Amino acid sequence: MSHRTGLEVSHAAAEAVKLARVEVVAAYPITPNTHVPERIAEMVANGELDAEFIPVESEHSAMSACVGSSAAGARTFTATSGQGLELMHEVMSVASSMRLPIVLSLANRALSSPLSVWGDHSDVMAIRDCGWIQVFAENGQQTFDLLLWAFRVGEDPRVSFPVIVNFDGFHVTHVIEPVFIADQAEVDRYLPPFKPNAVLDPRRPVTMGAYGPPFIYSETKKAQDFALHQAKEVMLQGFAEFEKIFGRKYNFVETYKAEGAKVLLMVIGSFAETAMDLVDKLREKGEAVGLVRIRLWRPFPQEELRQAVRGAETLIVLDRAISFGTLAPVVSEAKAALYPEEKRPKIVSFVGGLGGRDIRLEEFEYMVKRGIELAQKGQEEIYETIGIR
Amino acid sequence: MEKFSIYAPRLVNPEENIAPGHRACIGCGEVLAVRYALKALGPNVIAANATGCMEIISSCLPTTSWKIPWIHVLFENASAVISGVEAARKVLARRGKIPPGRVFCLAMGGDGATSDIGLQSLSGALERGHDFLYICFDNEAYMNTGVQRSSSTPYGASTTTAPPGKLSVGQWSQKKNMAAIAAAHNIPYVATACSSYPFDLMAKVKKAAEVKGPAYVHVLSVCPTGWRHATDITIQMGRLAVESGIFPLYEVENGRYKLTFDFPKLRPVKQYLKLQGRFRHLKDEEMDKIQKQVDKEWLKLKSLVGMAGEKKPIQVPAQVQAPAKVKAQKKTRTTRPTKKTSRPSRKRGRK
């Protein structure tokens, strides 16, 4: 049986990795992800986890070693943040294109410059097109759960894609929370051993990472995108099975008190928790306000989002990243997804929580008020920055 | 030749693990070195290849020349990739998921992938002590992208990014000493080799693979396309590089330097330089400068050998006499006026 215990979320992530019986971890220190590999290194050093921990000399090599390890058939994990992810960037698309189901826990961090070790989503948004499955956790429990799910879904031979589990730097990583830690038997029931489609092995030689001239490159890329879309079915099965064994329910797009809501807030990441408090408060006052939380970021759940916002008049989207020179990443996805809808809500965009700045309840309240106002005035083309001086 | 066909299969593994039909340039010394290295390693090997000529000539989808498990990821990370492979095999064997026993882990790359863009990842893997062998196939420039300079390009060579001109001699810096950098990691085995000395190359690769822990072999890979010389003198070029002391063959075993071939008198470097279009622009005083530098480095190497307590290295010479014979037979070819040497102008594709 699971037991509920209070621990730092980074350590809960490490527990999930251990329970997944991971075989190789290659990681490089960077705030705020560092506690995850630190704890894993400790587990390996103590003999709690029979794995190889490779303390590489850079994040580029971390992801490269993960590619080698996964290609050799080992269950593989790494963790990073911000600049570390940027340094991995080149290898990220190789990992997904070679269909290697590496799991990466990403403690979201702002990008330099100015240097900021604190949280926002600039890091993951910069690699959103790398072909990885990407999910967002909002708290410790979700981080723990989604990591187990990530191994199961990514390694499924019908999927065979790497997975990023996002959890916000400091706001989630460094918080001590009560988390239900599953026991080994439950995890073993949920997560079968890794049986890759192809492995580097002298007994059956294969060539991996060939080069593709123009006559074949397009076909490989189209096939990859098709496979990523197809993976959604296995992802849903992964959630269903998770609920059966652990009793916690997940979906691509999750809503909170959204029934009959005229105004919907849409949030990705840990600020959903503050947003829920606001929705409770406004609902008590009798205002028809609800919340939409994006769990799955890639492949983007367009149809699920359409269903979730159907009937709403105003959709207020909060991004924790700027996409310089155009719409912020999440709102641009929302607009693209809802454009074909005959009757769609007015969409208002806010950016906030950059570089670790908090967004408090009263700022969420302002966002809703201001969002409704902008929608009514028909001024939803611009975005506003929360708490900017 | 009859004798050769009788004895060669007994001396050399007849297995070919890089299949013919690949797209290497005519006269390529690098693919020859790869072929010998794979012969030395046998089938029990996993290879990680950096981006470069070898990956481009061998792995055009949907075909492959590799009969061993082979992975190409990127330009600068072959050492990190093989670190992952090695770690994975260790833990999988421990957990009973693969049969126990050693599989050679091989990482390979060109001089750019080794001494420039991949130096950090190589250094990291050597320092961490993974059980792997790194082979650098050094053709002394970025040949795959069309002959740009690398830190392994020798002084005076003409490349497309260090061209000679009114104000330039071409490559202005001295060739980076990768073998010394590898040896500075205090790894058990470092060697230099050249495909013009196949038995020596194979012996060194085998030795390097069998050593427990990291090993590094630096192979001079003659490149007629980039060096601009006739395609039928590849072997001779490698021998001239060794016999002139430009590329000495040696081993560093647990810190002890050992010369593979010693020569009572080195050939003048001019003999080597004059055959190559990339040095055609050099004036006599620049060639003298190169000669002085080579002499200095040779003495330095000899002193390292001496310091390690090896008074008289080498006996060898079956190998050393061979090139002399070749030279005698092909004298006319060696002294052929340089303007007649082929000057391939074809640019290779980008990486």
XYZ file of C-alpha atoms in Angstrom:
740
model
C 0.000 0.000 0.000
C 1.008 3.574 -0.611
C 2.066 5.580 2.379
C 1.591 9.289 2.809
C 4.663 11.167 3.849
C 5.951 14.700 3.917
C 9.011 15.263 1.746
C 10.594 17.726 -0.605
C 9.075 17.367 -4.053
C 12.494 16.857 -5.687
C 12.962 13.905 -3.365
C 9.499 12.605 -4.239
C 10.603 12.726 -7.887
C 13.710 10.729 -6.978
C 11.493 8.200 -5.155
C 9.408 7.761 -8.307
C 12.572 7.186 -10.338
C 13.756 4.599 -7.833
C 10.405 2.810 -7.769
C 10.505 2.762 -11.571
C 13.654 0.628 -11.184
C 15.536 3.000 -13.448
C 18.800 1.635 -14.828
C 20.867 4.611 -15.969
C 20.789 8.221 -14.799
C 23.096 10.797 -16.399
C 22.802 14.280 -14.966
C 24.578 17.557 -14.425
C 23.877 19.944 -11.553
C 21.763 23.044 -12.134
C 19.449 24.931 -9.808
C 16.587 24.252 -9.132
C 16.627 20.656 -10.387
C 19.762 19.581 -8.525
C 18.091 17.866 -5.585
C 16.647 15.215 -7.898
C 19.965 13.809 -9.201
C 21.587 14.409 -5.799
C 19.059 12.180 -4.123
C 19.390 9.551 -6.862
C 23.201 9.599 -6.555
C 22.731 9.022 -2.831
C 20.405 6.086 -3.472
C 22.938 4.519 -5.844
C 25.794 5.138 -3.403
C 23.816 3.505 -0.589
C 22.817 0.526 -2.669
C 19.124 1.473 -2.398
C 18.961 1.609 -6.181
C 20.885 -0.730 -8.481
C 21.617 1.707 -11.300
C 24.489 3.477 -13.011
C 24.732 7.166 -12.173
C 26.891 9.065 -14.692
C 27.978 12.462 -13.326
C 28.628 13.947 -16.761
C 30.546 17.135 -17.512
C 27.628 19.027 -19.121
C 23.943 18.780 -19.906
C 24.811 18.197 -23.536
C 26.664 15.095 -22.470
C 23.893 14.199 -20.012
C 21.374 13.909 -22.815
C 23.951 12.294 -25.106
C 24.733 9.635 -22.512
C 20.983 9.103 -22.076
C 20.668 8.537 -25.827
C 23.466 5.945 -25.693
C 22.009 4.261 -22.652
C 18.469 4.111 -23.989
C 19.748 2.856 -27.352
C 21.588 0.104 -25.471
C 18.286 -0.923 -23.887
C 18.379 0.565 -20.386
C 15.573 2.463 -18.645
C 17.022 5.960 -18.633
C 16.370 9.146 -16.698
C 17.794 12.633 -16.467
C 16.814 15.905 -14.850
C 17.593 19.502 -15.651
C 16.422 23.131 -15.672
C 16.608 26.327 -17.733
C 20.051 26.777 -19.261
C 20.706 23.076 -18.859
C 17.792 22.279 -21.120
C 19.043 24.834 -23.622
C 22.416 23.111 -23.713
C 20.640 19.777 -24.222
C 18.553 21.280 -26.996
C 20.585 19.871 -29.858
C 20.339 16.348 -28.516
C 16.635 16.584 -27.599
C 15.380 16.313 -31.149
C 17.750 13.428 -31.835
C 16.362 11.520 -28.839
C 12.783 11.907 -30.030
C 13.572 11.257 -33.686
C 15.449 8.088 -32.750
C 12.396 7.178 -30.660
C 14.312 6.665 -27.425
C 11.984 6.751 -24.399
C 14.156 8.751 -22.015
C 12.330 10.422 -19.128
C 13.378 13.952 -18.169
C 12.129 15.779 -15.102
C 12.324 19.464 -15.860
C 12.340 21.887 -12.955
C 11.169 24.871 -14.971
C 13.484 27.845 -14.798
C 13.782 31.214 -16.534
C 16.411 31.774 -19.205
C 19.347 34.183 -19.040
C 19.934 37.029 -19.395
C 19.698 38.525 -16.832
C 20.611 35.354 -15.033
C 17.716 33.972 -13.075
C 17.657 30.681 -11.234
C 13.963 31.123 -10.485
C 10.993 29.611 -12.164
C 9.058 30.270 -15.311
C 8.337 28.320 -18.484
C 10.811 29.924 -20.901
C 12.950 26.782 -20.898
C 10.344 24.242 -21.969
C 8.645 26.633 -24.375
C 11.922 27.031 -26.251
C 12.034 23.282 -26.926
C 8.330 22.644 -27.361
C 8.825 21.540 -30.986
C 11.496 18.946 -30.201
C 9.129 15.999 -30.555
C 9.040 14.964 -26.902
C 5.836 14.158 -25.063
C 5.478 16.978 -22.539
C 3.280 17.088 -19.443
C 2.944 19.568 -16.604
C 2.668 18.698 -12.928
C 1.236 21.268 -10.529
C 2.358 19.810 -7.195
C 4.403 17.069 -5.580
C 1.864 14.308 -5.962
C 1.386 15.000 -9.633
C 5.149 15.090 -10.160
C 5.488 11.676 -8.540
C 2.535 10.237 -10.462
C 3.389 11.670 -13.851
C 6.960 10.384 -13.666
C 5.679 6.822 -13.308
C 3.211 7.471 -16.115
C 6.013 8.905 -18.258
C 8.064 5.698 -18.105
C 5.031 3.549 -18.854
C 3.790 5.592 -21.790
C 7.151 6.553 -23.291
C 8.473 2.996 -23.247
C 5.292 1.429 -24.626
C 6.436 -0.102 -27.952
C 3.473 1.572 -29.666
C 4.750 4.958 -28.474
C 8.540 4.861 -27.997
C 8.987 8.578 -27.402
C 10.892 10.471 -24.715
C 8.842 12.336 -22.110
C 9.361 15.588 -20.185
C 7.611 15.988 -16.849
C 7.539 19.713 -16.054
C 7.311 20.933 -12.481
C 7.893 24.534 -11.522
C 11.305 25.469 -10.144
C 11.195 26.374 -6.410
C 7.391 26.800 -6.320
C 7.154 23.008 -6.589
C 10.673 21.520 -6.510
C 11.724 22.930 -3.149
C 8.418 22.655 -1.320
C 7.861 20.018 1.324
C 4.495 18.446 0.669
C 2.545 15.420 1.772
C 2.849 12.880 -1.044
C 1.427 9.382 -1.387
C 4.491 7.277 -2.186
C 3.401 4.079 -3.913
C 4.876 0.772 -2.832
C 7.109 -1.290 -5.085
C 4.539 -3.992 -5.834
C 2.008 -1.430 -7.046
C 4.574 0.278 -9.245
C 5.718 -3.054 -10.675
C 2.111 -3.819 -11.534
C 1.776 -0.482 -13.300
C 5.154 -0.363 -15.009
C 6.361 -3.431 -16.947
C 10.102 -3.852 -17.659
C 11.501 -1.879 -20.595
C 11.426 -3.930 -23.805
C 12.722 -1.650 -26.553
C 11.965 -2.124 -30.234
C 15.638 -2.155 -31.231
C 18.827 -2.289 -29.174
C 22.543 -1.831 -29.791
C 23.707 -5.391 -29.313
C 26.397 -7.384 -31.140
C 24.064 -10.384 -31.200
C 21.794 -8.518 -33.612
C 23.577 -5.510 -35.106
C 21.499 -2.483 -36.066
C 22.419 0.913 -37.461
C 20.956 3.859 -35.550
C 21.127 7.509 -36.514
C 21.673 7.190 -40.230
C 21.492 10.274 -42.365
C 18.505 11.118 -44.551
C 18.872 12.882 -47.874
C 15.938 14.866 -49.324
C 14.333 11.814 -50.926
C 13.595 10.243 -47.546
C 13.785 12.946 -44.841
C 10.197 14.182 -45.241
C 8.832 10.669 -44.886
C 10.742 10.059 -41.660
C 9.471 13.310 -40.161
C 5.869 12.738 -41.220
C 6.006 9.227 -39.767
C 7.349 10.632 -36.501
C 4.594 13.213 -36.196
C 1.959 10.619 -37.038
C 3.329 8.339 -34.307
C 3.258 11.174 -31.767
C -0.403 11.871 -32.495
C -1.203 8.151 -32.342
C 0.449 7.966 -28.922
C -2.513 9.755 -27.330
C -4.494 6.551 -27.090
C -1.737 4.831 -25.100
C -1.425 7.929 -22.915
C -5.113 7.708 -22.035
C -4.738 4.009 -21.265
C -1.807 4.966 -19.050
C -4.033 7.380 -17.124
C -6.882 4.851 -16.874
C -4.602 2.134 -15.548
C -3.070 4.625 -13.137
C -6.469 5.447 -11.725
C -7.251 1.767 -11.340
C -4.099 1.026 -9.360
C -3.449 4.273 -7.509
C -6.888 5.901 -7.483
C -5.797 9.257 -8.840
C -7.309 10.505 -12.065
C -5.599 12.499 -14.792
C -6.508 13.818 -18.201
C -4.991 15.827 -21.049
C -7.045 18.882 -20.167
C -8.484 19.081 -16.677
C -11.149 21.448 -15.481
C -12.088 22.782 -12.069
C -15.629 24.004 -11.436
C -15.959 24.734 -15.124
C -19.537 23.535 -15.457
C -21.695 26.360 -16.709
C -18.864 28.865 -16.343
C -19.138 31.959 -18.513
C -15.576 32.935 -17.716
C -12.744 30.405 -17.786
C -9.214 30.877 -16.558
C -6.633 28.745 -18.382
C -3.382 27.962 -16.611
C -0.426 25.618 -17.155
C 1.756 24.521 -14.239
C 1.659 25.187 -10.520
C -0.255 28.474 -10.615
C -3.318 26.343 -11.226
C -3.354 25.793 -7.453
C -3.720 29.518 -6.713
C -6.238 29.782 -9.537
C -8.345 27.075 -7.873
C -8.476 29.131 -4.670
C -9.731 32.083 -6.672
C -12.361 29.990 -8.452
C -13.584 28.745 -5.046
C -13.803 32.308 -3.802
C -15.646 33.612 -6.875
C -17.983 30.637 -7.011
C -18.913 31.315 -3.382
C -19.853 34.797 -4.463
C -21.998 33.215 -7.174
C -19.847 34.206 -10.135
C -19.765 31.652 -12.954
C -15.963 31.363 -13.161
C -14.090 28.108 -13.720
C -10.588 26.852 -14.457
C -8.982 24.918 -17.310
C -5.602 23.295 -16.634
C -3.403 22.058 -19.439
C -1.833 18.777 -18.373
C -0.552 17.573 -21.756
C 1.420 20.155 -23.648
C 2.770 17.990 -26.501
C 1.098 16.551 -28.462
C -1.256 19.456 -27.846
C -4.793 18.269 -26.999
C -6.720 20.522 -29.382
C -9.982 18.598 -29.393
C -9.977 18.165 -25.613
C -9.461 21.905 -25.174
C -12.351 22.691 -27.518
C -14.628 20.503 -25.446
C -13.397 21.960 -22.172
C -14.164 25.563 -23.119
C -17.408 24.943 -24.987
C -20.094 27.322 -23.741
C -17.723 29.832 -22.157
C -17.826 33.458 -23.300
C -14.406 34.559 -22.114
C -11.201 32.555 -21.867
C -8.433 34.190 -19.848
C -5.074 32.560 -20.543
C -2.033 32.948 -18.314
C 1.416 32.270 -19.753
C 4.640 32.013 -17.729
C 6.761 32.756 -20.795
C 6.992 35.320 -23.533
C 7.365 34.280 -27.113
C 9.276 37.335 -28.263
C 7.636 39.065 -31.168
C 4.377 37.142 -31.127
C 1.663 35.706 -28.877
C 2.705 33.884 -25.740
C 2.989 30.119 -26.247
C -0.086 28.824 -24.420
C -2.487 31.479 -25.671
C -1.315 30.970 -29.234
C -2.101 27.238 -28.914
C -5.514 28.091 -27.495
C -6.280 30.487 -30.335
C -5.148 27.973 -32.944
C -7.212 25.205 -31.371
C -10.371 27.286 -31.039
C -10.246 29.080 -34.386
C -12.241 26.392 -36.250
C -15.030 26.567 -33.622
C -18.170 28.294 -34.863
C -18.916 29.685 -31.463
C -15.755 30.384 -29.562
C -14.987 32.449 -26.480
C -13.134 35.726 -26.607
C -9.557 34.961 -25.646
C -7.595 37.328 -23.413
C -3.878 36.899 -22.792
C -1.856 37.565 -19.652
C 1.809 36.936 -19.011
C 3.118 36.662 -15.480
C 5.235 34.788 -12.981
C 8.407 35.435 -14.989
C 11.737 34.651 -13.360
C 10.110 33.355 -10.175
C 7.812 36.304 -9.452
C 4.783 35.178 -7.555
C 1.208 35.690 -8.700
C -0.970 36.074 -5.650
C -4.652 35.501 -5.224
C -5.508 39.203 -5.574
C -3.577 39.341 -8.843
C -5.578 36.405 -10.145
C -8.691 38.278 -9.089
C -7.499 41.333 -11.003
C -6.754 39.156 -14.013
C -10.328 37.904 -14.149
C -11.812 41.367 -13.707
C -9.515 42.942 -16.239
C -9.900 40.015 -18.622
C -13.670 40.397 -18.696
C -13.263 44.127 -19.240
C -10.854 43.696 -22.148
C -13.091 41.082 -23.729
C -16.108 43.344 -23.476
C -14.219 46.244 -25.007
C -13.010 43.942 -27.767
C -9.394 44.648 -26.830
C -8.258 41.075 -26.526
C -5.541 41.438 -29.154
C -2.954 42.749 -26.718
C -1.495 40.961 -23.719
C -1.003 42.376 -20.263
C 1.799 41.556 -17.872
C 0.751 40.776 -14.323
C 2.386 42.796 -11.582
C 4.693 44.714 -13.925
C 6.062 47.984 -12.591
C 51.131 -12.274 -54.260
C 50.335 -15.985 -54.008
C 52.098 -16.043 -50.706
C 50.166 -12.994 -49.610
C 46.825 -14.705 -50.222
C 47.981 -17.695 -48.203
C 49.328 -15.794 -45.233
C 47.207 -12.649 -45.048
C 44.048 -14.400 -43.785
C 46.147 -16.020 -41.046
C 47.580 -12.716 -39.964
C 44.463 -10.628 -40.369
C 40.841 -11.206 -39.478
C 39.223 -11.786 -42.901
C 35.882 -10.488 -41.636
C 34.832 -7.134 -43.108
C 32.635 -5.211 -40.706
C 32.347 -2.150 -42.876
C 30.888 -3.388 -46.114
C 32.197 -2.343 -49.502
C 29.980 -0.051 -51.545
C 30.258 2.883 -49.162
C 30.770 6.339 -50.599
C 34.273 7.262 -49.452
C 36.464 9.221 -51.863
C 38.934 7.296 -53.956
C 42.169 6.842 -52.026
C 40.575 7.558 -48.628
C 42.993 6.675 -45.841
C 40.334 7.125 -43.178
C 37.928 4.411 -44.266
C 40.934 2.129 -44.661
C 41.884 2.811 -41.047
C 38.281 2.168 -39.936
C 38.327 -1.117 -41.809
C 41.576 -2.213 -40.113
C 40.327 -1.101 -36.712
C 37.158 -3.156 -37.115
C 39.220 -6.140 -38.195
C 41.214 -5.801 -35.002
C 38.099 -5.498 -32.846
C 36.053 -8.320 -34.366
C 32.273 -8.597 -34.124
C 31.986 -8.105 -30.377
C 31.810 -4.329 -30.450
C 29.342 -1.439 -30.243
C 30.370 1.760 -32.007
C 29.323 5.380 -31.530
C 30.336 7.544 -34.458
C 30.591 11.320 -34.447
C 29.212 13.234 -37.413
C 31.760 13.445 -40.189
C 32.914 11.715 -43.344
C 32.554 8.210 -41.896
C 28.903 8.652 -41.010
C 28.047 10.324 -44.299
C 29.725 7.721 -46.498
C 28.311 4.734 -44.656
C 24.758 5.338 -43.485
C 22.602 6.890 -46.181
C 19.031 5.867 -45.334
C 17.799 3.229 -45.969
C 21.205 1.586 -46.431
C 24.122 0.914 -44.100
C 27.672 -0.313 -44.434
C 27.973 -1.334 -40.805
C 27.811 -4.959 -39.819
C 28.344 -4.116 -36.170
C 25.855 -2.314 -33.898
C 26.508 1.322 -34.711
C 25.018 4.600 -33.590
C 25.517 8.105 -34.845
C 24.051 10.923 -32.756
C 25.794 14.264 -33.275
C 29.119 15.901 -34.023
C 30.483 16.542 -30.538
C 29.130 13.793 -28.346
C 30.350 10.344 -29.433
C 32.251 9.964 -26.136
C 29.183 10.846 -24.070
C 27.011 8.501 -26.123
C 29.423 5.619 -25.606
C 29.522 6.470 -21.865
C 25.788 5.822 -21.832
C 26.135 2.594 -23.791
C 28.866 1.336 -21.478
C 26.927 2.235 -18.333
C 23.782 0.610 -19.706
C 25.583 -2.636 -20.490
C 27.103 -2.715 -17.013
C 23.781 -2.417 -15.221
C 21.904 -4.660 -17.667
C 24.506 -7.396 -17.180
C 24.272 -6.963 -13.404
C 20.520 -7.341 -13.569
C 20.811 -10.426 -15.802
C 19.142 -8.791 -18.793
C 22.063 -9.360 -21.162
C 24.656 -12.133 -21.088
C 27.731 -11.302 -19.021
C 31.052 -10.757 -20.781
C 32.790 -7.839 -22.310
C 31.705 -6.031 -25.422
C 34.160 -3.444 -26.721
C 32.710 0.048 -26.609
C 34.161 2.121 -29.411
C 33.740 5.831 -29.994
C 35.187 7.392 -33.095
C 35.362 10.770 -34.733
C 37.438 12.934 -36.993
C 39.913 15.540 -35.819
C 37.235 18.237 -35.602
C 34.931 15.991 -33.599
C 37.834 15.081 -31.320
C 40.125 18.055 -30.861
C 37.600 20.879 -31.354
C 33.875 20.459 -30.829
C 34.005 17.126 -28.981
C 37.042 17.752 -26.774
C 34.965 18.386 -23.658
C 32.840 15.284 -24.008
C 35.962 13.185 -24.720
C 37.770 14.623 -21.715
C 34.751 13.943 -19.508
C 34.498 10.326 -20.621
C 38.251 9.721 -20.216
C 38.255 11.305 -16.775
C 35.240 9.305 -15.554
C 37.074 6.123 -16.505
C 34.494 4.458 -18.723
C 35.664 1.197 -20.235
C 35.877 2.342 -23.844
C 38.194 2.995 -26.731
C 38.249 6.285 -28.581
C 39.760 6.419 -32.042
C 40.395 9.761 -33.661
C 40.683 9.514 -37.422
C 42.695 12.639 -38.071
C 42.681 13.943 -41.631
C 43.797 17.340 -40.387
C 40.806 19.515 -41.335
C 37.004 19.543 -41.637
C 37.048 17.533 -44.853
C 33.377 16.561 -44.786
C 32.253 20.184 -45.007
C 34.855 21.107 -47.592
C 38.324 21.443 -46.037
C 38.009 24.030 -43.265
C 40.776 24.402 -40.693
C 40.622 22.586 -37.373
C 42.959 22.759 -34.401
C 44.524 19.597 -35.816
C 45.488 21.217 -39.131
C 49.288 21.494 -39.359
C 51.129 24.804 -39.661
C 51.240 26.160 -43.176
C 48.448 24.043 -44.658
C 45.953 25.732 -46.932
C 42.314 25.298 -45.966
C 39.191 27.171 -46.988
C 38.986 29.022 -43.667
C 42.728 29.591 -43.294
C 43.687 30.253 -46.885
C 47.133 31.518 -47.790
C 47.215 35.061 -49.118
C 49.282 38.191 -49.168
C 48.975 38.458 -45.414
C 48.617 34.805 -44.522
C 50.699 31.657 -44.614
C 47.533 29.538 -44.383
C 47.240 27.700 -41.066
C 49.076 29.956 -38.623
C 48.954 27.723 -35.551
C 50.667 24.487 -34.628
C 48.767 21.198 -34.709
C 47.116 20.412 -31.386
C 48.731 17.402 -29.716
C 45.659 15.290 -28.963
C 47.584 12.183 -27.938
C 49.372 14.215 -25.255
C 46.052 15.665 -24.087
C 44.594 12.166 -23.844
C 47.714 10.952 -22.009
C 47.373 13.853 -19.561
C 44.180 12.176 -18.304
C 46.402 9.404 -16.921
C 44.490 6.744 -18.809
C 46.040 3.293 -19.216
C 46.692 3.402 -22.951
C 47.314 6.019 -25.629
C 48.790 5.385 -29.057
C 49.295 6.964 -32.436
C 48.868 4.935 -35.605
C 48.449 5.261 -39.342
C 46.699 3.122 -41.927
C 49.942 2.976 -43.892
C 51.120 0.598 -41.149
C 48.171 -1.806 -40.997
C 49.641 -4.437 -38.691
C 50.805 -1.836 -36.237
C 47.414 -0.097 -36.352
C 45.550 -3.340 -35.757
C 47.872 -4.366 -32.934
C 47.410 -1.012 -31.209
C 43.627 -0.983 -31.591
C 43.462 -4.491 -30.187
C 45.688 -3.587 -27.289
C 43.668 -0.443 -26.627
C 40.410 -2.372 -26.635
C 41.696 -5.037 -24.313
C 42.924 -2.546 -21.754
C 40.428 -2.125 -18.900
C 39.287 1.468 -18.775
C 39.615 4.276 -21.271
C 42.051 4.099 -24.173
C 42.795 6.548 -26.952
C 44.250 5.911 -30.395
C 45.070 8.798 -32.703
C 45.199 7.691 -36.331
C 46.636 9.842 -39.093
C 44.136 9.424 -41.930
C 45.548 10.502 -45.231
C 43.009 12.477 -47.273
C 43.826 12.969 -50.965
C 40.741 15.168 -51.390
C 41.679 17.651 -48.692
C 45.448 17.371 -48.895
C 45.323 17.606 -52.670
C 47.625 14.827 -53.757
C 47.304 11.896 -56.145
C 44.835 9.294 -54.970
C 47.241 6.398 -55.525
C 49.888 7.582 -53.080
C 47.774 7.499 -49.898
C 49.833 4.735 -48.307
C 53.063 6.409 -49.267
C 51.899 9.725 -47.802
C 51.251 8.071 -44.444
C 54.696 6.506 -44.508
C 56.352 9.788 -45.395
C 54.528 11.477 -42.506
C 55.896 8.873 -40.123
C 59.387 8.636 -41.603
C 59.837 12.389 -41.648
C 58.846 12.622 -37.989
C 55.822 14.784 -38.779
C 53.566 12.114 -37.337
C 55.629 9.824 -35.082
C 54.137 6.513 -34.050
C 54.292 5.785 -30.349
C 52.430 4.358 -27.385
C 51.892 5.697 -23.888
C 51.228 2.717 -21.659
C 50.400 3.671 -18.092
C 52.342 6.886 -18.591
C 55.381 5.229 -20.195
C 56.193 6.561 -23.635
C 57.396 4.004 -26.170
C 58.404 4.825 -29.735
C 57.034 2.347 -32.233
C 59.563 3.124 -34.947
C 62.783 4.953 -34.438
C 64.820 6.242 -37.334
C 68.534 6.948 -37.305
C 67.816 9.815 -39.632
C 64.456 11.342 -40.376
C 63.470 12.084 -43.934
C 63.385 15.797 -44.756
C 59.841 17.111 -44.298
C 60.060 18.680 -47.750
C 59.630 15.227 -49.272
C 56.272 15.009 -47.535
C 55.162 18.607 -48.051
C 56.032 18.827 -51.734
C 53.633 16.090 -52.721
C 50.612 17.953 -51.384
C 48.657 20.779 -52.945
C 47.780 22.143 -49.513
C 51.437 23.091 -48.948
C 52.145 24.198 -52.509
C 52.229 27.894 -51.596
C 54.946 27.466 -48.952
C 58.264 29.154 -49.552
C 61.546 27.511 -48.621
C 61.930 29.496 -45.412
C 58.500 28.360 -44.272
C 59.379 24.762 -45.019
C 62.569 25.243 -43.010
C 60.484 26.567 -40.169
C 58.347 23.428 -40.313
C 61.497 21.303 -40.410
C 62.803 23.003 -37.256
C 59.516 22.520 -35.472
C 59.399 18.830 -36.437
C 62.976 18.327 -35.219
C 62.124 20.013 -31.936
C 59.011 17.885 -31.394
C 60.891 14.733 -32.315
C 63.560 15.476 -29.702
C 60.865 16.234 -27.174
C 59.232 12.898 -27.865
C 62.576 11.105 -27.637
C 63.242 12.732 -24.316
C 59.845 11.542 -23.065
C 60.776 8.051 -24.139
C 64.113 8.456 -22.393
C 62.547 9.820 -19.236
C 60.374 6.757 -19.005
C 63.519 4.677 -18.793
C 63.324 3.293 -22.302
C 66.871 3.665 -23.480
C 66.584 2.048 -26.846
C 63.090 1.557 -28.054
C 62.237 -0.265 -31.106
C 63.649 -2.895 -33.165
C 60.832 -3.485 -35.634
C 61.949 -2.620 -39.019
C 60.190 -5.082 -41.174
C 57.773 -2.190 -41.315
C 60.275 0.544 -41.744
C 62.066 -1.068 -44.630
C 58.875 -1.684 -46.485
C 58.264 1.957 -47.297
C 61.824 2.359 -48.438
C 61.201 -0.436 -50.916
C 57.961 1.075 -52.029
C 59.754 4.293 -52.490
C 62.479 2.714 -54.553
C 59.989 0.985 -56.775
C 57.849 4.003 -57.248
C 60.531 6.543 -57.414
C 59.191 8.168 -60.522
C 55.826 8.608 -58.921
C 57.199 10.153 -55.759
C 59.167 12.685 -57.619
C 56.417 13.452 -60.045
C 56.149 17.232 -60.457
C 53.547 18.504 -58.063
C 51.593 20.366 -60.673
C 50.532 17.056 -62.137
C 49.036 15.782 -58.925
C 45.320 15.629 -58.958
C 43.479 18.537 -57.455
C 39.993 17.419 -56.663
C 37.781 20.454 -56.536
C 34.625 18.671 -55.486
C 33.282 20.042 -52.221
C 31.761 17.535 -49.849
C 28.286 18.028 -48.441
C 27.731 19.882 -45.244
C 27.631 17.947 -41.973
